[in-house]
Every structure is written in structure tokens, then in C-alpha cells.
Short mmCIF file of C-alpha atoms and ligand atoms in Angstrom, two decimals:
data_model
loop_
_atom_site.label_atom_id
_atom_site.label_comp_id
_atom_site.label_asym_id
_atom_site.label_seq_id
_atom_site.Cartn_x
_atom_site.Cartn_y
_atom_site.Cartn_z
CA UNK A 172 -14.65 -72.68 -4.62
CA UNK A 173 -11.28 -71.98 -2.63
CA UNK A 174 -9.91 -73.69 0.33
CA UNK A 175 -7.08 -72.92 2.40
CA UNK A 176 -5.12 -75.06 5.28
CA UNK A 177 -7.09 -73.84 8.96
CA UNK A 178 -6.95 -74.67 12.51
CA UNK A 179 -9.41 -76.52 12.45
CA UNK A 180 -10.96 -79.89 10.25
CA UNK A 181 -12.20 -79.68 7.17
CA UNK A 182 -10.73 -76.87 5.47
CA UNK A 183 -13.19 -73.79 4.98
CA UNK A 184 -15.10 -73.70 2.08
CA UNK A 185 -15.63 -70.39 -0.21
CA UNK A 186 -18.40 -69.37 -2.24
CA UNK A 187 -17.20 -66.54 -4.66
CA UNK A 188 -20.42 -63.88 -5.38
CA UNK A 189 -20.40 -62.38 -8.33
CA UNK A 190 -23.41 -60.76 -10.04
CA UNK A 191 -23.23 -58.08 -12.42
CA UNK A 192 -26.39 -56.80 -12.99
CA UNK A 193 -26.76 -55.83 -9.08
CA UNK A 194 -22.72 -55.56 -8.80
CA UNK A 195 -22.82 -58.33 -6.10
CA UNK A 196 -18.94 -58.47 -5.82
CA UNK A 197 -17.89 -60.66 -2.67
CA UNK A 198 -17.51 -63.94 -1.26
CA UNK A 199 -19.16 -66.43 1.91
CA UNK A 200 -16.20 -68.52 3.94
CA UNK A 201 -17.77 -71.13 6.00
CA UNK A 202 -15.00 -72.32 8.33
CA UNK A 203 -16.95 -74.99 10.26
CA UNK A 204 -19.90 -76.53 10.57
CA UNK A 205 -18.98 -78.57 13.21
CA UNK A 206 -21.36 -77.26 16.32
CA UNK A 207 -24.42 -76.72 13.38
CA UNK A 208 -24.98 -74.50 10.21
CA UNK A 209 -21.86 -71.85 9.95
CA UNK A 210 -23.44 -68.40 11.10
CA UNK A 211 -21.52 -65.21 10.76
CA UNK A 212 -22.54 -61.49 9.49
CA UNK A 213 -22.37 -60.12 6.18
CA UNK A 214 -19.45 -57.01 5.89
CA UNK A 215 -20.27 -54.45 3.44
CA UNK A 216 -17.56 -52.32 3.07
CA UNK A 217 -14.84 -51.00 0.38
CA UNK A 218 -12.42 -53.62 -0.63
CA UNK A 219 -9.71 -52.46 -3.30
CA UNK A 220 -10.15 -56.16 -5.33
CA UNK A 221 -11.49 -59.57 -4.53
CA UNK A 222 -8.10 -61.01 -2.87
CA UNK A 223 -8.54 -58.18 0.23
CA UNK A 224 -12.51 -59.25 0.68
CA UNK A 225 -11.42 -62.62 0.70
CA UNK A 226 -8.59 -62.59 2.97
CA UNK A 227 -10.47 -60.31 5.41
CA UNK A 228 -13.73 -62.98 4.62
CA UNK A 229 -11.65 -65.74 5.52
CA UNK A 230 -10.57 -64.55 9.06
CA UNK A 231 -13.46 -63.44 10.11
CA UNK A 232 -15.21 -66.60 9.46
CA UNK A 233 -12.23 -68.24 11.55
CA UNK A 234 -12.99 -66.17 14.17
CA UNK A 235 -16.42 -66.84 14.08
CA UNK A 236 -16.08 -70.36 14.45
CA UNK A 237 -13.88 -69.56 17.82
CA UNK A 238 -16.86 -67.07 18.89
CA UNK A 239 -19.93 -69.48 18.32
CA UNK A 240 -17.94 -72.29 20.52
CA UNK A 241 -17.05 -70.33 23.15
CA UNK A 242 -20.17 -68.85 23.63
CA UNK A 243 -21.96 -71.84 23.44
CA UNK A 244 -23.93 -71.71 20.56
CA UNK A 245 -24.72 -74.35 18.55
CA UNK A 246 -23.10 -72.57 15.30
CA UNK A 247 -20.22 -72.99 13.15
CA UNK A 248 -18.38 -70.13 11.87
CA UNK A 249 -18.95 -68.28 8.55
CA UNK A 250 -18.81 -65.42 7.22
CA UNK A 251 -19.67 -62.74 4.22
CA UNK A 252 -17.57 -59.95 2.90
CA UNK A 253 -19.35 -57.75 0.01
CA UNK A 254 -17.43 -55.12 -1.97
CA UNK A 255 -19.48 -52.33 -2.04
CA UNK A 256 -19.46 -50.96 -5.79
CA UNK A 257 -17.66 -47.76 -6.55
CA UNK A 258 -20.51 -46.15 -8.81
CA UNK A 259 -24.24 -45.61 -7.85
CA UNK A 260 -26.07 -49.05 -7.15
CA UNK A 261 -29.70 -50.32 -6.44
CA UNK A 262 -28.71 -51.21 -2.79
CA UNK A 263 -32.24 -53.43 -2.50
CA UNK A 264 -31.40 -55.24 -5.39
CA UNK A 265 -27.75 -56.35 -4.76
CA UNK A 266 -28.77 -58.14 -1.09
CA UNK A 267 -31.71 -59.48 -2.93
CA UNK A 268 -28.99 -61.16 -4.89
CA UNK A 269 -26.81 -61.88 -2.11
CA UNK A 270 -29.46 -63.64 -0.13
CA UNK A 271 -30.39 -65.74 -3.39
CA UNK A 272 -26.41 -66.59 -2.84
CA UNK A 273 -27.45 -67.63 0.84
CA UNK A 274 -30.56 -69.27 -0.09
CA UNK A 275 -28.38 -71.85 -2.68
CA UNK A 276 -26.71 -72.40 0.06
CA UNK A 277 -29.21 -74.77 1.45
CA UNK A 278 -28.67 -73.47 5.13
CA UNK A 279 -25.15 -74.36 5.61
CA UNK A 280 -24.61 -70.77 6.06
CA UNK A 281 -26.75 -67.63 8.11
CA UNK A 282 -26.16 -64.21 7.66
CA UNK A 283 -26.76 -61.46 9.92
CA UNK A 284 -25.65 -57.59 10.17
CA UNK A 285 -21.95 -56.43 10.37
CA UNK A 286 -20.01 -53.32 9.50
CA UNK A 287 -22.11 -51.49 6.54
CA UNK A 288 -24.99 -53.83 6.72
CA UNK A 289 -28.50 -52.82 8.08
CA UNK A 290 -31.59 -54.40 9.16
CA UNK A 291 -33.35 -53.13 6.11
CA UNK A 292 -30.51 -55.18 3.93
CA UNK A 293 -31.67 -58.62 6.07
CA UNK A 294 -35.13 -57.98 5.18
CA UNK A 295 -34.27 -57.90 1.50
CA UNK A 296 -31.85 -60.64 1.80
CA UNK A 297 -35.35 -62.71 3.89
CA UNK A 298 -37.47 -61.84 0.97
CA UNK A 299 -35.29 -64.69 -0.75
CA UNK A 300 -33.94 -66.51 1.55
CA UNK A 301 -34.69 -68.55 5.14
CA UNK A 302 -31.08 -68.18 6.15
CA UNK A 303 -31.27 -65.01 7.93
CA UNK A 304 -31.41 -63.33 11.54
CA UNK A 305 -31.07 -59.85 12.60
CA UNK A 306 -34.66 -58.61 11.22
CA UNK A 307 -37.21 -57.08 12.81
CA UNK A 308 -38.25 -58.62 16.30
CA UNK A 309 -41.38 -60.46 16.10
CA UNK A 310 -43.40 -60.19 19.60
CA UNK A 311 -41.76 -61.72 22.54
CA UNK A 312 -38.89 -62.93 20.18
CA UNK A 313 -35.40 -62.24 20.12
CA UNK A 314 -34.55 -60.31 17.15
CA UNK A 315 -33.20 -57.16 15.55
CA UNK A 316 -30.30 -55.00 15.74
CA UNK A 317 -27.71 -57.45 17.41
CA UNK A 318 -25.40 -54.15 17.73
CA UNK A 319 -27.09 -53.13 21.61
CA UNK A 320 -26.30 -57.19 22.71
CA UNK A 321 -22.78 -56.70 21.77
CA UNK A 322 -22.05 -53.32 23.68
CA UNK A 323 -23.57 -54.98 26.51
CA UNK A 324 -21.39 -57.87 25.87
CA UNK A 325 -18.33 -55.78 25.87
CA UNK A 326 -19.45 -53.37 28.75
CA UNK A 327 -19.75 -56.10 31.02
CA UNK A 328 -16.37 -57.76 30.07
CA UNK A 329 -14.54 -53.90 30.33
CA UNK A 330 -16.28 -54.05 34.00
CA UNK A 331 -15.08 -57.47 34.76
CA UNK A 332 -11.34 -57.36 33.24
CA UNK A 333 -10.86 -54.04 35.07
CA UNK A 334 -11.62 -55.94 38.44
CA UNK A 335 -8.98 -58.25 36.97
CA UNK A 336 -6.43 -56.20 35.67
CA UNK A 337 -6.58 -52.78 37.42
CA UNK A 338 -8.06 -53.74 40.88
CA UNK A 339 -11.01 -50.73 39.69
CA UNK A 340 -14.24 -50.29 39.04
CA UNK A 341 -14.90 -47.99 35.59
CA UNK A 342 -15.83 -44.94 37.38
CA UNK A 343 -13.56 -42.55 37.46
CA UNK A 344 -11.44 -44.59 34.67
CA UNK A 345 -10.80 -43.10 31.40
CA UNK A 346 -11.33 -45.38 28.24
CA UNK A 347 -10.22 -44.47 24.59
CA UNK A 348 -12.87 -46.02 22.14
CA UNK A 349 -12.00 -46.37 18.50
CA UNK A 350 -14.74 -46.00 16.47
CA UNK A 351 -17.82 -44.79 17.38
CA UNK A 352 -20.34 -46.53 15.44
CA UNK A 353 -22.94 -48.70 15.90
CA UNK A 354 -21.41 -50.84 18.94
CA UNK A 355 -18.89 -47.66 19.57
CA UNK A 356 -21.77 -45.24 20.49
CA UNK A 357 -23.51 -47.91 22.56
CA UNK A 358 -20.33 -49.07 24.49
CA UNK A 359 -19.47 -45.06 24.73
CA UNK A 360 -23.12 -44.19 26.86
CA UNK A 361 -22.78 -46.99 28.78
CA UNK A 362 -19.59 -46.14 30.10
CA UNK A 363 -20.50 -42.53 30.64
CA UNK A 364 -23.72 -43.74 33.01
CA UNK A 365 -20.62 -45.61 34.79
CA UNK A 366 -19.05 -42.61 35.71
CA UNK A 367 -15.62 -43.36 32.84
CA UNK A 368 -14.07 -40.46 31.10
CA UNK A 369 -14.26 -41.19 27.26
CA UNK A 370 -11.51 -40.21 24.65
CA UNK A 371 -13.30 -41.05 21.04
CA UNK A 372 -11.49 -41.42 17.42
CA UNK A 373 -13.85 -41.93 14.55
CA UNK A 374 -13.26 -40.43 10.86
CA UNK A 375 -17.36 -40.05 10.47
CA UNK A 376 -17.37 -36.59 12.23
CA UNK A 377 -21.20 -37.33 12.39
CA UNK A 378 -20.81 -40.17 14.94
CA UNK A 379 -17.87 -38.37 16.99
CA UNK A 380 -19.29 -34.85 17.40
CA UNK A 381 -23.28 -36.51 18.90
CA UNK A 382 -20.79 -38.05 21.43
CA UNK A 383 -18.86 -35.33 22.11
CA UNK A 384 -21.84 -33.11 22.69
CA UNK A 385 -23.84 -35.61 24.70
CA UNK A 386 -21.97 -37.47 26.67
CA UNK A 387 -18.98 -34.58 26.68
CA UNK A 388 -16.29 -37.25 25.16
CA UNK A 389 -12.96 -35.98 24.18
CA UNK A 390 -11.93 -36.41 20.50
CA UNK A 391 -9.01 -36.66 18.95
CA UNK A 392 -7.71 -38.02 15.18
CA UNK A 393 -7.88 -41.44 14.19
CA UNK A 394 -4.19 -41.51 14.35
CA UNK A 395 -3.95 -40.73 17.96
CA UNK A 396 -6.58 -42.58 19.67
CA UNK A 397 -4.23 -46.20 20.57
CA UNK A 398 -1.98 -43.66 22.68
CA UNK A 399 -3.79 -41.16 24.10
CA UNK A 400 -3.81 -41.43 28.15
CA UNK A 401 -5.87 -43.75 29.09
CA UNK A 402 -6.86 -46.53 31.04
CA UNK A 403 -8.68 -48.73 28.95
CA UNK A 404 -8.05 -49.20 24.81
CA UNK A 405 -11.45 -50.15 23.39
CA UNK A 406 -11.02 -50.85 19.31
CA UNK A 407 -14.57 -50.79 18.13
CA UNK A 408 -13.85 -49.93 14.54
CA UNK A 409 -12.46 -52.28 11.86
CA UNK A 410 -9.90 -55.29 12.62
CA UNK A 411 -6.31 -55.08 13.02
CA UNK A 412 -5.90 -52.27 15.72
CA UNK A 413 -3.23 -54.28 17.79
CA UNK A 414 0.11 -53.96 15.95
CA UNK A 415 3.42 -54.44 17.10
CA UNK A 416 3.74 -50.32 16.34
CA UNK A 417 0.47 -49.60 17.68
CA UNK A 418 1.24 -52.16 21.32
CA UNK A 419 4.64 -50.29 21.75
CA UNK A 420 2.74 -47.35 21.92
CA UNK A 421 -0.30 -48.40 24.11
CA UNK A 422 -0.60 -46.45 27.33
CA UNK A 423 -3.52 -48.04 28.76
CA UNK A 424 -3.01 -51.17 30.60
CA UNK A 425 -5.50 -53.15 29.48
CA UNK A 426 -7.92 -53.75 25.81
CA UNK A 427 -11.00 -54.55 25.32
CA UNK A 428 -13.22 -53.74 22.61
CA UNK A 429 -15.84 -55.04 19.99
CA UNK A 430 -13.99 -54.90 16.91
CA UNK A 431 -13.73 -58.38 15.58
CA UNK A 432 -10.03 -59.28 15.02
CA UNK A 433 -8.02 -57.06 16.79
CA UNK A 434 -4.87 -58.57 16.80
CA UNK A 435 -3.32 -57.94 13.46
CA UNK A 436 -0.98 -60.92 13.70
CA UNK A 437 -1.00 -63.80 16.21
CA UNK A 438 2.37 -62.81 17.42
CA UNK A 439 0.81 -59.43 18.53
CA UNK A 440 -0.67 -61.13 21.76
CA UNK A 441 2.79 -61.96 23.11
CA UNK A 442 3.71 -58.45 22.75
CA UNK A 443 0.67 -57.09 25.04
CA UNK A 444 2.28 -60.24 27.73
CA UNK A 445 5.41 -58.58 27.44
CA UNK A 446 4.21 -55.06 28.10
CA UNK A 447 2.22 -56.09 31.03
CA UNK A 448 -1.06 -54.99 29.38
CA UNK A 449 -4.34 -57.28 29.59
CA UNK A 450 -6.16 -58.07 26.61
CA UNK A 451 -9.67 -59.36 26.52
CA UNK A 452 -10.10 -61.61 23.92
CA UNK A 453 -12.02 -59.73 21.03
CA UNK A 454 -14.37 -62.72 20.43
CA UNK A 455 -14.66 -63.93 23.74
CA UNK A 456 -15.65 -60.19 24.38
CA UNK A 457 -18.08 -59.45 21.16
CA UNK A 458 -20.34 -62.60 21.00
CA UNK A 459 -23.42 -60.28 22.50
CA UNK A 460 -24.44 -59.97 18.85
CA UNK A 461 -24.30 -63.54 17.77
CA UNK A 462 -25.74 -64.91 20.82
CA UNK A 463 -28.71 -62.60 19.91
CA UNK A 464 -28.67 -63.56 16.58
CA UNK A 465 -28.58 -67.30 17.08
CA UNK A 466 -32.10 -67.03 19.44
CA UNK A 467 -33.50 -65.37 16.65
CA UNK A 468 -32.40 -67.80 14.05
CA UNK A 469 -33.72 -70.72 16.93
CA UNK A 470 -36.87 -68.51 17.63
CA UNK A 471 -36.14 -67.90 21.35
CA UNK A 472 -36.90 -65.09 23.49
CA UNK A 473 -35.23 -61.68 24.75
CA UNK A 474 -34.84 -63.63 28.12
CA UNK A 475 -33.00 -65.89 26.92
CA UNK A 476 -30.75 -63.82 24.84
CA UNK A 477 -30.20 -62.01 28.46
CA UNK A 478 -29.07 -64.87 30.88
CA UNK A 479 -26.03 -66.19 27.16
CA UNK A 480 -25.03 -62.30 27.50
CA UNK A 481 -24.65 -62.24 31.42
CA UNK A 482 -22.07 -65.54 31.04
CA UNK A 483 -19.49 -63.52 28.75
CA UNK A 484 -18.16 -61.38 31.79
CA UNK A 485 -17.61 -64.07 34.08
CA UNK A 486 -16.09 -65.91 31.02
CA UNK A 487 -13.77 -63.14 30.39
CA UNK A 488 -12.40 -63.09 34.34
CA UNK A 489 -12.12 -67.41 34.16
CA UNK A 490 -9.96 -66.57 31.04
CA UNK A 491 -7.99 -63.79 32.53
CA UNK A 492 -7.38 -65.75 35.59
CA UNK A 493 -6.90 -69.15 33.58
CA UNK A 494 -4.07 -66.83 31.47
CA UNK A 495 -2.15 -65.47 34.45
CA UNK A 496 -1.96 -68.58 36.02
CA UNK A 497 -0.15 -70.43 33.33
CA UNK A 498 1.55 -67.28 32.80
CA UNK A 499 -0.02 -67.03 29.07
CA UNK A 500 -1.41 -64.90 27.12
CA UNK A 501 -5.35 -64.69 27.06
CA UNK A 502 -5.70 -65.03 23.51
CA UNK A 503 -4.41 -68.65 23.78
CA UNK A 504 -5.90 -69.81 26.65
CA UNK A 505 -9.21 -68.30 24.74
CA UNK A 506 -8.41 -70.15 21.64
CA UNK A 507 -7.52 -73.37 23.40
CA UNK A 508 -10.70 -73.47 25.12
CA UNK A 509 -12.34 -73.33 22.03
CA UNK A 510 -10.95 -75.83 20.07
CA UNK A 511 -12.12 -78.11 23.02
CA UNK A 512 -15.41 -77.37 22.68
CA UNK A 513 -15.27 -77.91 18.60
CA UNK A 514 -13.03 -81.14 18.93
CA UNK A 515 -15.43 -82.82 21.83
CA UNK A 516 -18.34 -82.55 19.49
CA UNK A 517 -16.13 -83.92 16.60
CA UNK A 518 -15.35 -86.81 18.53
CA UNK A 519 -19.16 -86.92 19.17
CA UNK A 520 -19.78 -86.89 15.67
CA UNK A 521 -16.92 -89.33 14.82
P1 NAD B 830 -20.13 -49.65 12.37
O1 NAD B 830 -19.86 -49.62 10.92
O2 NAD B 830 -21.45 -49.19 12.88
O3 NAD B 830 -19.02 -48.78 13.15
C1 NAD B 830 -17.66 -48.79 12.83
C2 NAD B 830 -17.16 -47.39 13.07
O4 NAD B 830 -15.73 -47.39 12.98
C3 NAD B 830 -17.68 -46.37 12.05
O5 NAD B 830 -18.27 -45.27 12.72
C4 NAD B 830 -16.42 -45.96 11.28
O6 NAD B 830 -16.48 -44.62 10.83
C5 NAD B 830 -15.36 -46.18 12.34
N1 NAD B 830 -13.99 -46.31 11.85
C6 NAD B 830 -13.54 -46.84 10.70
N2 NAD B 830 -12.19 -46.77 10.64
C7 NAD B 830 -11.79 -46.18 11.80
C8 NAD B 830 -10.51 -45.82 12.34
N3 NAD B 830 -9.38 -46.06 11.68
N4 NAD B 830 -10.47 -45.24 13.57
C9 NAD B 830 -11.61 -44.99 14.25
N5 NAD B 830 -12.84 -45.30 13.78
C10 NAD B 830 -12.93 -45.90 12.58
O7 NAD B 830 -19.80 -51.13 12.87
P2 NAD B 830 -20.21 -51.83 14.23
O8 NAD B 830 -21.39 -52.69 13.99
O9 NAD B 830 -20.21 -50.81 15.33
O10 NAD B 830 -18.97 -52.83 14.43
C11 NAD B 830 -17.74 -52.36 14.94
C12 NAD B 830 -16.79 -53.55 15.13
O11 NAD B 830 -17.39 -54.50 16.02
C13 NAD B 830 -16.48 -54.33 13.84
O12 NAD B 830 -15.15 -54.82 13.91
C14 NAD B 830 -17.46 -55.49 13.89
O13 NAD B 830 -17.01 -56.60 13.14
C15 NAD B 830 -17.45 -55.77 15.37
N6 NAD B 830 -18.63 -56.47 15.84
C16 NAD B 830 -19.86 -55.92 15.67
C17 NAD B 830 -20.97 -56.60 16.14
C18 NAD B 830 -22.34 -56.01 16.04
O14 NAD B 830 -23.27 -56.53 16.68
N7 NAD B 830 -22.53 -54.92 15.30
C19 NAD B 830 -20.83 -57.85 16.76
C20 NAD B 830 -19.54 -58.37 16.93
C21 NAD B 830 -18.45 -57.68 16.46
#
């Protein structure tokens, strides 16, 4: 168990994983469990030792606790971060284990999908365990791939913080999207049916070339893609796209994207005030997924799922406008408001 000094009260917890037999490497950070059980999804993807899976573990779970507040839910954050082994590995078998992980936890934490994870991997991890969303839809029931609810999610903010920021609708406006994966590839076809030019970056030439040949994107290296010309920078790919090098480079005027933590360091969100370019807040932007995955978890329906989704774009203009009026940056205003929410039901609590 590891703690570590965080925004908010009590310090997160951490549950190292570690399994041999199925090489389970990994850890689960539950941030807070203030609003109810900490809910986050489980990241399966190659770490070079423990320390990098937990640091990256230990923001997203912070994040996630900003995300489930602002969106309403009644969530706390968490997260999972899995290495995935080097060598050959029974793949059905290691989230068995992981979801017995989940399962000890008594409910205190749900996992869900995230980058490298499948639905197939939540069924395994349900064969074990109650604490688990993201399966298969059961009729009338909100469920599944929470990937679709997230483009939508970030669609409709790109739509709303264009109004904002660049007085335009997205036809006509050209959009460079990093990563073109599962939330990538939806955002990218949506855009298309709204008329945007796409510019696409992703190292998988499997998911960049359907793209290119479908909806007659432009690609270029992964190296390029923050400063191509464009209107719009969409990361959609792994955290940490917003760097001081990468922000002095940006020529599109405003960001907004899926990828969870997108600002590499806090600082980073002065520097897009500075250059006069808008950013939507990442988590503000994403939640489509979670929101989908807490009805699921709360056995509501697709409806439902629907009218949470349809609040994140006007959210993202009352933070925009919120932001300019104070003459802030978006990211704080975001954060602020979130706090709120997880401090009133402290005091509730209290
Ligand atoms: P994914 O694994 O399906 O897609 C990620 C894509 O990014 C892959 O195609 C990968 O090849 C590509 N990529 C990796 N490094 C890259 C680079 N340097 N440049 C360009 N592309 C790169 O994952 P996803 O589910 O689409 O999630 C994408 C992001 O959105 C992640 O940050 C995730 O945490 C976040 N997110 C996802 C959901 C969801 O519902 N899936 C919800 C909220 C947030």
C-alpha cells in the first residue's frame, strides 16, 4: 500500500498487483471515494518498470476523481494501470487475476475499458468479480464499449468550443487528431459527416491508412501532427501531448481531444493562455465513457446515458465563458468547479 500527498482528502490509496503465474504486473490508485465507490478504467499498456505504471496509475485516478464530479456521477476516482508482459501470456488468465484483485477489493473500486483493454478482458475480469462495467449490453441497458459515448462526448464539446473560440461551425474547419484508435476513429467520422478536413497521426498504420482511405484524411508522422495547419488540435492518443515544446509549436487555436491527461505539467495550461489558444478541458471533454459506464454499473438505460452526454457541451461553453471572464485559464476554472462538487458532499458527509 502507497500513499502520496493529493488535492484532495484522504490521500489515495494503492493496491500493488502482482501475480506471477498470470504475470499480473500493475497497480489500482483509488483517489477518492468521496461521491461513491472510486470508478476508473483499467490501462493495459507497456510500462518499462512498476514506478512508470504507478506514476501514470496515480494521475489518472486523480483525474478521474475530477471527471466523475464534474460530470455528475456519483463516483470517486480510481484507476488501474497493468504492465503488459514482454513474453507470450495467457491474456484470459491474467484479467481473471486482475479482477480477483478487484473483487478483494470489496467494491471500493470498478473497472472498466481503457487504452489496451477490451470488452472480452471485462468479461473475464466479471467471471470473478461484481466490480465491473463495460460488458456486453444487456437488453434495454446501458452497456458496452464506452469508446462511441466518449467520441460523442468530445464531438459535441469540439462543436461547442469552436462556437466559443473561433466564432465557426466545424465545417469547412480542419482538425489534426492524434491517434486514431478506438475514440480517434470515432471522433475522426464524425467530423468528416460535419463537413471538417482531418489531418491524422497514429504509429498503427492499420488504424491511419482505413481513415485515410475512407474518410480521405491526411496523414502525416507522429512527430508532426501538434503542428501541422490546422484549426483544431485533437490528442486522442496517450497523455501528455501539451508540452511547453509541443504549445510553442501549436498552430491551431484551440484543443480538444479525448486523451485523458493532456497537459503534461500543470504549468502547461498557462502557456496555451498566453498563446491565445483555447483548451477544452480533457476531462471535462472525455467523461462520455464514464457516464456510460456508471449507468451500466447503476443498471440504467441507453436514454439515460444520452440526456448525461448532451450536458458535457454546454458544460464545456459555461467553462470557456466562466475562464475568459476571470481571464483564467479553463483548466482551473474546470478544476475549481470540481473540487466544489467533492468538498459540498464532504461537508455533507462531515
Ligand atoms: P486506443 O488504444 O484505442 O487508441 C489509442 C491510439 O493512439 C492507438 O491507435 C495508438 O496507436 C495511438 N497512439 C499511441 N501513441 C501515439 C502517438 N505518439 N501519436 C499518435 N497516436 C498514438 O485508446 P482509446 O480508447 O481510443 O483512448 C484514447 C485516449 O482517450 C486515451 O488517453 C484514453 O485514456 C482516453 N479516453 C478513452 C475513453 C474511452 O472510452 N475509450 C474514455 C475517456 C478517455
Amino acid at each position: 500500500m502507497v500513499t502520496r500527498p493529493s488535492r484532495l482528502n484522504p490521500p489515495m490509496e494503492c493496491v500493488r498487483l502482482h501475480d506471477a503465474q498470470t504475470g499480473l504486473d500493475g497497480v489500482i490508485a483509488i483517489h477518492s471515494t468521496t461521491l461513491g465507490p472510486g470508478a476508473g478504467g483499467c490501462r493495459f499498456w507497456t510500462y518499462p518498470d512498476i514506478d512508470a505504471a504507478l506514476a501514470d496509475a496515480l494521475r489518472l485516478a486523480e483525474g478521474m476523481s475530477y471527471k466523475n464530479a464534474l460530470a455528475g456521477l456519483p463516483l470517486g476516482g480510481a484507476k488501474a494501470v497493468l504492465r503488459r508482459p514482454e513474453g507470450p501470456f495467457d491474456r484470459a488468465a491474467l484479467f481473471r487475476a486482475f479482477g480477483r484483485a478487484v473483487e478483494d477489493l470489496g467494491g471500493s473500486y470498478i473497472t472498466a475499458e481503457d487504452v489496451g483493454t477490451t470488452v472480452e478482458d471485462m468479461h473475464e475480469v466479471a467471471s470473478v468479480s461484481r466490480h465491473v462495467a463495460g460488458l456486453k449490453p444487456l437488453e434495454g441497458l446501458a452497456g458496452g464499449d464506452p469508446s462511441p459515448w466518449t467520441a460523442k462526448g468530445v464531438f459535441d464539446s469540439m462543436r461547442a468550443a469552436a462556437r466559443f473560440a473561433l466564432d465557426s461551425d466545424l465545417d469547412g474547419l480542419t482538425v489534426a487528431v492524434q491517434g486514431t484508435g478506438n475514440v480517434g476513429a470515432d471522433l475522426c467520422r464524425r467530423l468528416a459527416d460535419a463537413g471538417a478536413h482531418l489531418v491524422i497521426a497514429d504509429p498503427s498504420p492499420a488504424r491511419r491508412d482505413r481513415l485515410q482511405h475512407i474518410l480521405g484524411a491526411k496523414v502525416v508522422d507522429v512527430e508532426e501532427i501538434a503542428e501541422v495547419d490546422a484549426d483544431i488540435f485533437a490528442p486522442c492518443a496517450l497523455g501528455g501531448a501539451l508540452t511547453p515544446h509541443s504549445v510553442a509549436r501549436l498552430k491551431a487555436k484551440l484543443v480538444c481531444g479525448g486523451a485523458n491527461n493532456q497537459l503534461a505539467t500543470p504549468e502547461v495550461a498557462g502557456l496555451l493562455v498566453e498563446r491565445g489558444i483555447t483548451y477544452a478541458p480533457d476531462y471535462v471533454v472525455n467523461a462520455g465513457g464514464i457516464i456510460n459506464v456508471s449507468a451500466e454499473y447503476l443498471g440504467e438505460d441507453e436514454a439515460h446515458v444520452a440526456r448525461r452526454v448532451a450536458q458535457i457541451g454546454p458544460r464545456v461553453t459555461a467553462i470557456l465563458e466562466r475562464a475568459a471572464r476571470e481571464g483564467r485559464s479553463p483548466a482551473a476554472v474546470a478544476d475549481e468547479m470540481a473540487e466544489q462538487v467533492i468538498a459540498g458532499a464532504q461537508r455533507v458527509a462531515a
